[in-house]
Amino acid sequence: MIMQQKNIAIIGGGPAGIEAAASLAGLGHHVWLIEKESELGGHLRLMYNLFPDKRPADEVLQEMLSHVKNPNIEILTNTQVADCKQIDNRFALKTDKGQTLEADAVLMATGYRLFDAARKEEYGYGIYQGVINSFELEAMLKNNTLKNVKGEVPKRVILLHCIGSRDEKVGNHYCSKVCCVTAVKQAIEIKRRHPETEVFCFYMDIRMFGPFYEELYREAQEKWKVTFVRGKISEAAANLDGEIQIKAEDTLIGKPLHMRTDLLVLMCGMEADTDEPVAKQLGIERGVNRFFRSTDNYTLYNNTNVAGVFTAGACTAPMNIIDTIANARAAAISIHEYLKK
Amino acid sequence: MNPTPFDIFVLPFTVGMSLLFAYLILKYASWIWYFDRDDKLRILRGLFSLKSLKAVKEIFLESLVHRKMFLVNRRLGYMHFSLAFGWFLLIVIGAFEAHIYMGGAAPFYFPIFFVYFVPDDESFFFARGFVQLMDASLLLVLSGVVVAIVKRFYKRIVGMKSTTQLRLRDKMVLYSLWLIFPLRLLAESATCGLHGSGGFLTYPVGQLMAATLPLEAIEYPLWWAYSIDLCLFFIGLPFSRYMHIPTEMVLIFFRNWGIKLKPDNPILEEVMVLSCPRCGVCIDRCQLNTAVGNHDTQAVYFLQRIRNHEQHSAQAKNCLMCGRCESVCPVGIDLNAIRLRHRQNFTPETFVPQYNNAEAQKVDVVFFTGCMGHLVPKTKDAMVKILNASGDRYWFMDADGGICCGRPMKLAGQTAAAQKLMAKNRQSIIESGARTLVTSCPICYKVFREDYNLEGIEILHHTEYIKRLIDSGKIKVDKKNLAVAYHDPCELGRGAGIYEPPRDVLGSVATLQTTANERKNSLCCGGSLANLTLPSADKARIAEQAMCSLTANHPDVVATACPLCKKTLARTQMAPVEDVAELVAEAMI
């Protein structure tokens, strides 16, 4: 039996949205891929390379984008959904450009929000130039501009894990998963380019959950001599030269530590985008971690409490690119099954 | 002179009253016995001084009129006032009436049962007047009893969200108290009904009873019931919360004579614990109740556990020490100090402090930002900017960190470690030769003022210091078009009484809004160092409660003067939060 072509609105043109659009179009559906920025790609656009294989992020993105060049996919960039209503089992989406899209299903692929490191004032982000976040370091690696505040190659870089992750004080009790391995990846990249630069990672726990992450962690220690210190930094301050002084405790030897560094990189975690208007209008439920709640974490991961509304990628939980792609394909199948009924 | 009247039904009352008096005399004598030498001397010196007169005045105002309770809650104040003052009037007027009738030789049970013995004798001085006055006093007490009974079942009648949950023992004594005055009314009215006498209250009630009830049969049992009920109440009193009635008066004397709570002497604490009337005013003030839904740690319950020798280590620890309860306690019990005493009993002394070895510099002003100050670099940098502009020679004592004022350890009950730190810091401060010590942290500020013994050195919170710099023209500021709501930190406001300097400073750099919970009534941010057991989510709820109140008038910025408050309030992300020093540094010209 040939199915009548259905319309699906995908909100968010990051890796999850792109991959889901390609899969749904491949299954014969018509897709609107709605992206508020001028280009597709989301946070992936900002990345230099990807763990664990260090494949360039651009290469991965271009390959993914080649799959959405499909007559069944209408890409709406610079577009936001201004209004969304459920009418029976269909959805009427009004864009800020005045278009009205009548969709049979909606896929939320709205991704995540990077934790604002200024909320941890003790680390001096936004106050001292030498304190940057992990995406700013990634941009330095991407643009080949890794410099200290004096414009020199840094002699020492400290990466501090778990900023806004597993931190009840800022209301984020959960682990953002990707920051540990990102720090390892970035530490290796710094050492690869500047072997004379000392690189330290300060961590609470190292969580190498994915395939080949543990190998990457060993490589960082054995091949690149990155130093891992178990202990969180308690505070940071700049001296007159712009150097950052940190106070920490090495909890493995139980000694307090005072160190200076050219750059302090805050490995920021992921937060749910709770301001997202479509989710509010449709009444999509969120979990205690504020990410979208799945109907069932085992068998209906991409379903929400609203029939016809699905989720994919990091809007459901902190997620890396590999898992996001797999999750987006799973969402596409879930939508396809729903539309068949 | 009249013959001494007697009936066997006065015995229960007489026995109960005598037992109560004997118990109280022994109890109070033992307290004085166990006071240390200094306190005994204070009592001796105070006994025949003006201090005792002041105490009598305070007893009249607080124990009888319940002035402070009126200030906190008018309806609850009326309830306590009518019960206490009305009963007081019944005793005093009754005593006059009885002694005038007996020519000064009335036995002590006689005024209590006067109407039974003298139902219709109007021959003695002011007899008609006494009847009316006694009726009026009884009516006053009865009105309080009605409020009290209604309050038990409908607490909103006195404007309370929560009232104290009572134990069985307290309930039995409570019911006996409720019964005393209705029984008195019925007994007196029965007698008056039989004799056609009585005042404006007992006469009509008596007539009504005469018309509807077999008065001859019930009059005598009613007087028995009245006497037995009094006996029950008096015997139950020492074992119930009503022990507060006599003990609060003793506490007022002790306090006026200058006796203070000491860590090593439990007597005054026992006096305070027994003085708690369990009025429950502290319950609605406690944010662990209003924001978190905890119903067992409030001062009234904590004291109750101490009194009943029940496990109370969890309650000792689960307290923000914000002082909101203490600031409204009608009895003036040192609630924070008692809580702290009980932490010392439970916390093992395990902490080893670390010292800072910064060498003292010879200066005019020592600046101490404190551990928490280092966690808010914007505030710290603002203070450095202000100090640089002040022209004062200053030493930033803990610029490299690694130093603690000692108070967090003190609050955790780690007294020995705290004292080591304090001695070390004190030495550095004195060596600097400075005349002024400025700190950004109200927690440090309070400990510098109270425990450091820095004679000749003026201790200022940075808001006080900034106010002086502005007033003397040492720094110049521009008033900005900025609406600011100010959050009083617990330690700075209720803790140290600094309410105006931060407001004065804010007034010169921005437009200060008023908020619903200000000064003494300020809400706690929830970040208190004093509570090491409260989960983060509960602390966040308390912070949100405080921010809701602060942002009601939509200020551009919420200002505060404590690094801990700043961090805690900022976490809510409900409005930008800045320290007073930051706003000043931004407004400097």
Short mmCIF file of N, CA, C and O in Angstrom, two decimals, chain A residues 207-264:
data_model
loop_
_atom_site.label_atom_id
_atom_site.label_comp_id
_atom_site.label_asym_id
_atom_site.label_seq_id
_atom_site.Cartn_x
_atom_site.Cartn_y
_atom_site.Cartn_z
N ARG A 207 34.68 10.56 33.09
CA ARG A 207 33.62 9.66 32.63
C ARG A 207 33.80 9.40 31.13
O ARG A 207 33.31 10.16 30.31
N MET A 208 34.52 8.32 30.81
CA MET A 208 34.82 7.97 29.42
C MET A 208 33.84 6.89 28.99
O MET A 208 34.17 5.71 28.94
N PHE A 209 32.60 7.32 28.69
CA PHE A 209 31.52 6.35 28.53
C PHE A 209 31.45 5.73 27.14
O PHE A 209 30.87 4.67 26.97
N GLY A 210 32.02 6.36 26.15
CA GLY A 210 31.78 5.91 24.77
C GLY A 210 32.90 5.03 24.24
O GLY A 210 33.98 4.95 24.81
N PRO A 211 32.64 4.38 23.10
CA PRO A 211 33.67 3.55 22.50
C PRO A 211 34.87 4.40 22.07
O PRO A 211 34.69 5.49 21.52
N PHE A 212 36.03 3.94 22.39
CA PHE A 212 37.32 4.56 22.04
C PHE A 212 37.63 5.83 22.84
O PHE A 212 38.62 6.49 22.58
N TYR A 213 36.79 6.16 23.82
CA TYR A 213 37.09 7.33 24.65
C TYR A 213 38.23 7.01 25.61
O TYR A 213 39.12 7.82 25.83
N GLU A 214 38.17 5.81 26.18
CA GLU A 214 39.20 5.42 27.14
C GLU A 214 40.57 5.43 26.45
O GLU A 214 41.56 5.87 27.03
N GLU A 215 40.58 5.00 25.19
CA GLU A 215 41.84 4.99 24.43
C GLU A 215 42.35 6.42 24.26
O GLU A 215 43.55 6.69 24.35
N LEU A 216 41.40 7.34 24.02
CA LEU A 216 41.78 8.73 23.84
C LEU A 216 42.36 9.31 25.14
O LEU A 216 43.35 10.05 25.13
N TYR A 217 41.75 8.92 26.25
CA TYR A 217 42.19 9.37 27.57
C TYR A 217 43.61 8.86 27.86
O TYR A 217 44.47 9.58 28.34
N ARG A 218 43.86 7.61 27.50
CA ARG A 218 45.21 7.04 27.70
C ARG A 218 46.21 7.75 26.81
O ARG A 218 47.32 8.05 27.23
N GLU A 219 45.79 8.02 25.57
CA GLU A 219 46.68 8.70 24.62
C GLU A 219 47.09 10.06 25.18
O GLU A 219 48.25 10.45 25.12
N ALA A 220 46.09 10.76 25.76
CA ALA A 220 46.38 12.08 26.30
C ALA A 220 47.45 12.01 27.38
O ALA A 220 48.36 12.85 27.44
N GLN A 221 47.36 10.97 28.21
CA GLN A 221 48.32 10.86 29.31
C GLN A 221 49.67 10.34 28.83
O GLN A 221 50.71 10.90 29.15
N GLU A 222 49.63 9.24 28.04
CA GLU A 222 50.86 8.54 27.71
C GLU A 222 51.62 9.22 26.58
O GLU A 222 52.83 9.43 26.66
N LYS A 223 50.89 9.61 25.55
CA LYS A 223 51.58 10.18 24.39
C LYS A 223 51.80 11.68 24.54
O LYS A 223 52.85 12.20 24.24
N TRP A 224 50.78 12.37 25.09
CA TRP A 224 50.85 13.83 25.09
C TRP A 224 51.18 14.43 26.46
O TRP A 224 51.34 15.64 26.57
N LYS A 225 51.27 13.58 27.47
CA LYS A 225 51.68 14.02 28.81
C LYS A 225 50.77 15.12 29.38
O LYS A 225 51.23 16.07 30.02
N VAL A 226 49.49 14.98 29.09
CA VAL A 226 48.53 15.87 29.73
C VAL A 226 48.39 15.44 31.18
O VAL A 226 48.31 14.24 31.46
N THR A 227 48.39 16.39 32.12
CA THR A 227 48.30 16.05 33.55
C THR A 227 46.85 16.12 34.02
O THR A 227 46.19 17.15 33.81
N PHE A 228 46.41 15.05 34.63
CA PHE A 228 45.03 15.04 35.16
C PHE A 228 45.09 15.14 36.68
O PHE A 228 45.78 14.36 37.33
N VAL A 229 44.37 16.13 37.23
CA VAL A 229 44.36 16.34 38.68
C VAL A 229 42.94 16.15 39.17
O VAL A 229 42.00 16.79 38.66
N ARG A 230 42.76 15.26 40.15
CA ARG A 230 41.40 15.08 40.67
C ARG A 230 41.14 16.12 41.74
O ARG A 230 41.72 16.10 42.83
N GLY A 231 40.26 17.03 41.44
CA GLY A 231 39.94 18.09 42.39
C GLY A 231 39.37 19.26 41.63
O GLY A 231 39.84 19.58 40.52
N LYS A 232 38.36 19.87 42.18
CA LYS A 232 37.77 21.01 41.48
C LYS A 232 38.45 22.29 41.95
O LYS A 232 38.83 22.40 43.10
N ILE A 233 38.59 23.21 41.03
CA ILE A 233 39.16 24.51 41.40
C ILE A 233 38.11 25.26 42.22
O ILE A 233 36.93 25.23 41.91
N SER A 234 38.56 25.91 43.31
CA SER A 234 37.59 26.62 44.14
C SER A 234 37.43 28.07 43.70
O SER A 234 36.35 28.62 43.76
N GLU A 235 38.51 28.70 43.27
CA GLU A 235 38.37 30.09 42.84
C GLU A 235 39.52 30.47 41.92
O GLU A 235 40.57 29.82 41.92
N ALA A 236 39.31 31.52 41.14
CA ALA A 236 40.34 32.01 40.22
C ALA A 236 40.38 33.52 40.29
O ALA A 236 39.36 34.17 40.50
N ALA A 237 41.58 34.08 40.14
CA ALA A 237 41.71 35.54 40.13
C ALA A 237 42.83 35.90 39.16
O ALA A 237 43.74 35.10 38.95
N ALA A 238 42.78 37.08 38.57
CA ALA A 238 43.82 37.50 37.64
C ALA A 238 44.82 38.37 38.37
O ALA A 238 44.45 39.15 39.25
N ASN A 239 46.11 38.24 38.04
CA ASN A 239 47.08 39.21 38.56
C ASN A 239 47.26 40.33 37.54
O ASN A 239 46.59 40.35 36.50
N LEU A 240 48.18 41.25 37.84
CA LEU A 240 48.29 42.43 36.99
C LEU A 240 48.68 42.11 35.55
O LEU A 240 48.31 42.82 34.62
N ASP A 241 49.43 40.98 35.37
CA ASP A 241 49.82 40.59 34.01
C ASP A 241 48.70 39.90 33.25
O ASP A 241 48.88 39.50 32.10
N GLY A 242 47.58 39.71 33.90
CA GLY A 242 46.50 38.99 33.23
C GLY A 242 46.60 37.49 33.41
O GLY A 242 45.77 36.74 32.93
N GLU A 243 47.64 37.05 34.12
CA GLU A 243 47.76 35.63 34.44
C GLU A 243 46.67 35.24 35.42
O GLU A 243 46.29 36.05 36.27
N ILE A 244 46.20 34.01 35.30
CA ILE A 244 45.14 33.56 36.20
C ILE A 244 45.75 32.71 37.31
O ILE A 244 46.52 31.79 37.04
N GLN A 245 45.39 33.05 38.55
CA GLN A 245 45.84 32.25 39.69
C GLN A 245 44.67 31.41 40.16
O GLN A 245 43.57 31.94 40.36
N ILE A 246 44.90 30.14 40.32
CA ILE A 246 43.81 29.29 40.78
C ILE A 246 44.14 28.66 42.12
O ILE A 246 45.30 28.50 42.49
N LYS A 247 43.08 28.37 42.86
CA LYS A 247 43.20 27.62 44.12
C LYS A 247 42.40 26.34 43.94
O LYS A 247 41.28 26.37 43.45
N ALA A 248 43.00 25.24 44.33
CA ALA A 248 42.31 23.97 44.18
C ALA A 248 42.81 23.02 45.25
O ALA A 248 43.66 23.39 46.06
N GLU A 249 42.24 21.84 45.24
CA GLU A 249 42.77 20.81 46.13
C GLU A 249 42.98 19.56 45.31
O GLU A 249 42.09 19.16 44.55
N ASP A 250 44.18 18.98 45.40
CA ASP A 250 44.39 17.67 44.79
C ASP A 250 43.84 16.65 45.78
O ASP A 250 44.46 16.36 46.80
N THR A 251 42.66 16.12 45.46
CA THR A 251 41.99 15.29 46.46
C THR A 251 42.58 13.89 46.53
O THR A 251 42.24 13.13 47.42
N LEU A 252 43.46 13.53 45.59
CA LEU A 252 44.09 12.21 45.68
C LEU A 252 45.22 12.22 46.71
O LEU A 252 45.46 11.23 47.39
N ILE A 253 45.91 13.38 46.83
CA ILE A 253 46.96 13.44 47.85
C ILE A 253 46.51 14.30 49.04
O ILE A 253 47.22 14.40 50.03
N GLY A 254 45.32 14.92 48.91
CA GLY A 254 44.78 15.70 50.03
C GLY A 254 45.54 16.98 50.31
O GLY A 254 45.63 17.42 51.45
N LYS A 255 46.15 17.57 49.28
CA LYS A 255 46.91 18.81 49.49
C LYS A 255 46.28 19.96 48.71
O LYS A 255 45.84 19.79 47.59
N PRO A 256 46.28 21.15 49.32
CA PRO A 256 45.82 22.32 48.56
C PRO A 256 46.84 22.69 47.49
O PRO A 256 48.04 22.43 47.65
N LEU A 257 46.35 23.28 46.42
CA LEU A 257 47.20 23.62 45.28
C LEU A 257 46.99 25.08 44.91
O LEU A 257 45.86 25.55 44.86
N HIS A 258 48.05 25.78 44.65
CA HIS A 258 47.95 27.13 44.07
C HIS A 258 48.73 27.08 42.76
O HIS A 258 49.85 26.64 42.74
N MET A 259 48.12 27.51 41.66
CA MET A 259 48.81 27.46 40.37
C MET A 259 48.52 28.71 39.57
O MET A 259 47.50 29.36 39.75
N ARG A 260 49.44 29.02 38.67
CA ARG A 260 49.19 30.10 37.73
C ARG A 260 49.01 29.51 36.35
O ARG A 260 49.61 28.47 36.05
N THR A 261 48.24 30.18 35.53
CA THR A 261 48.03 29.67 34.17
C THR A 261 47.74 30.83 33.24
O THR A 261 47.25 31.87 33.67
N ASP A 262 48.09 30.63 31.95
CA ASP A 262 47.77 31.66 30.96
C ASP A 262 46.29 31.63 30.61
O ASP A 262 45.66 32.67 30.42
N LEU A 263 45.77 30.41 30.50
CA LEU A 263 44.35 30.27 30.13
C LEU A 263 43.68 29.30 31.09
O LEU A 263 44.23 28.24 31.38
N LEU A 264 42.51 29.69 31.55
CA LEU A 264 41.67 28.76 32.30
C LEU A 264 40.45 28.51 31.43
O LEU A 264 39.72 29.45 31.09
#
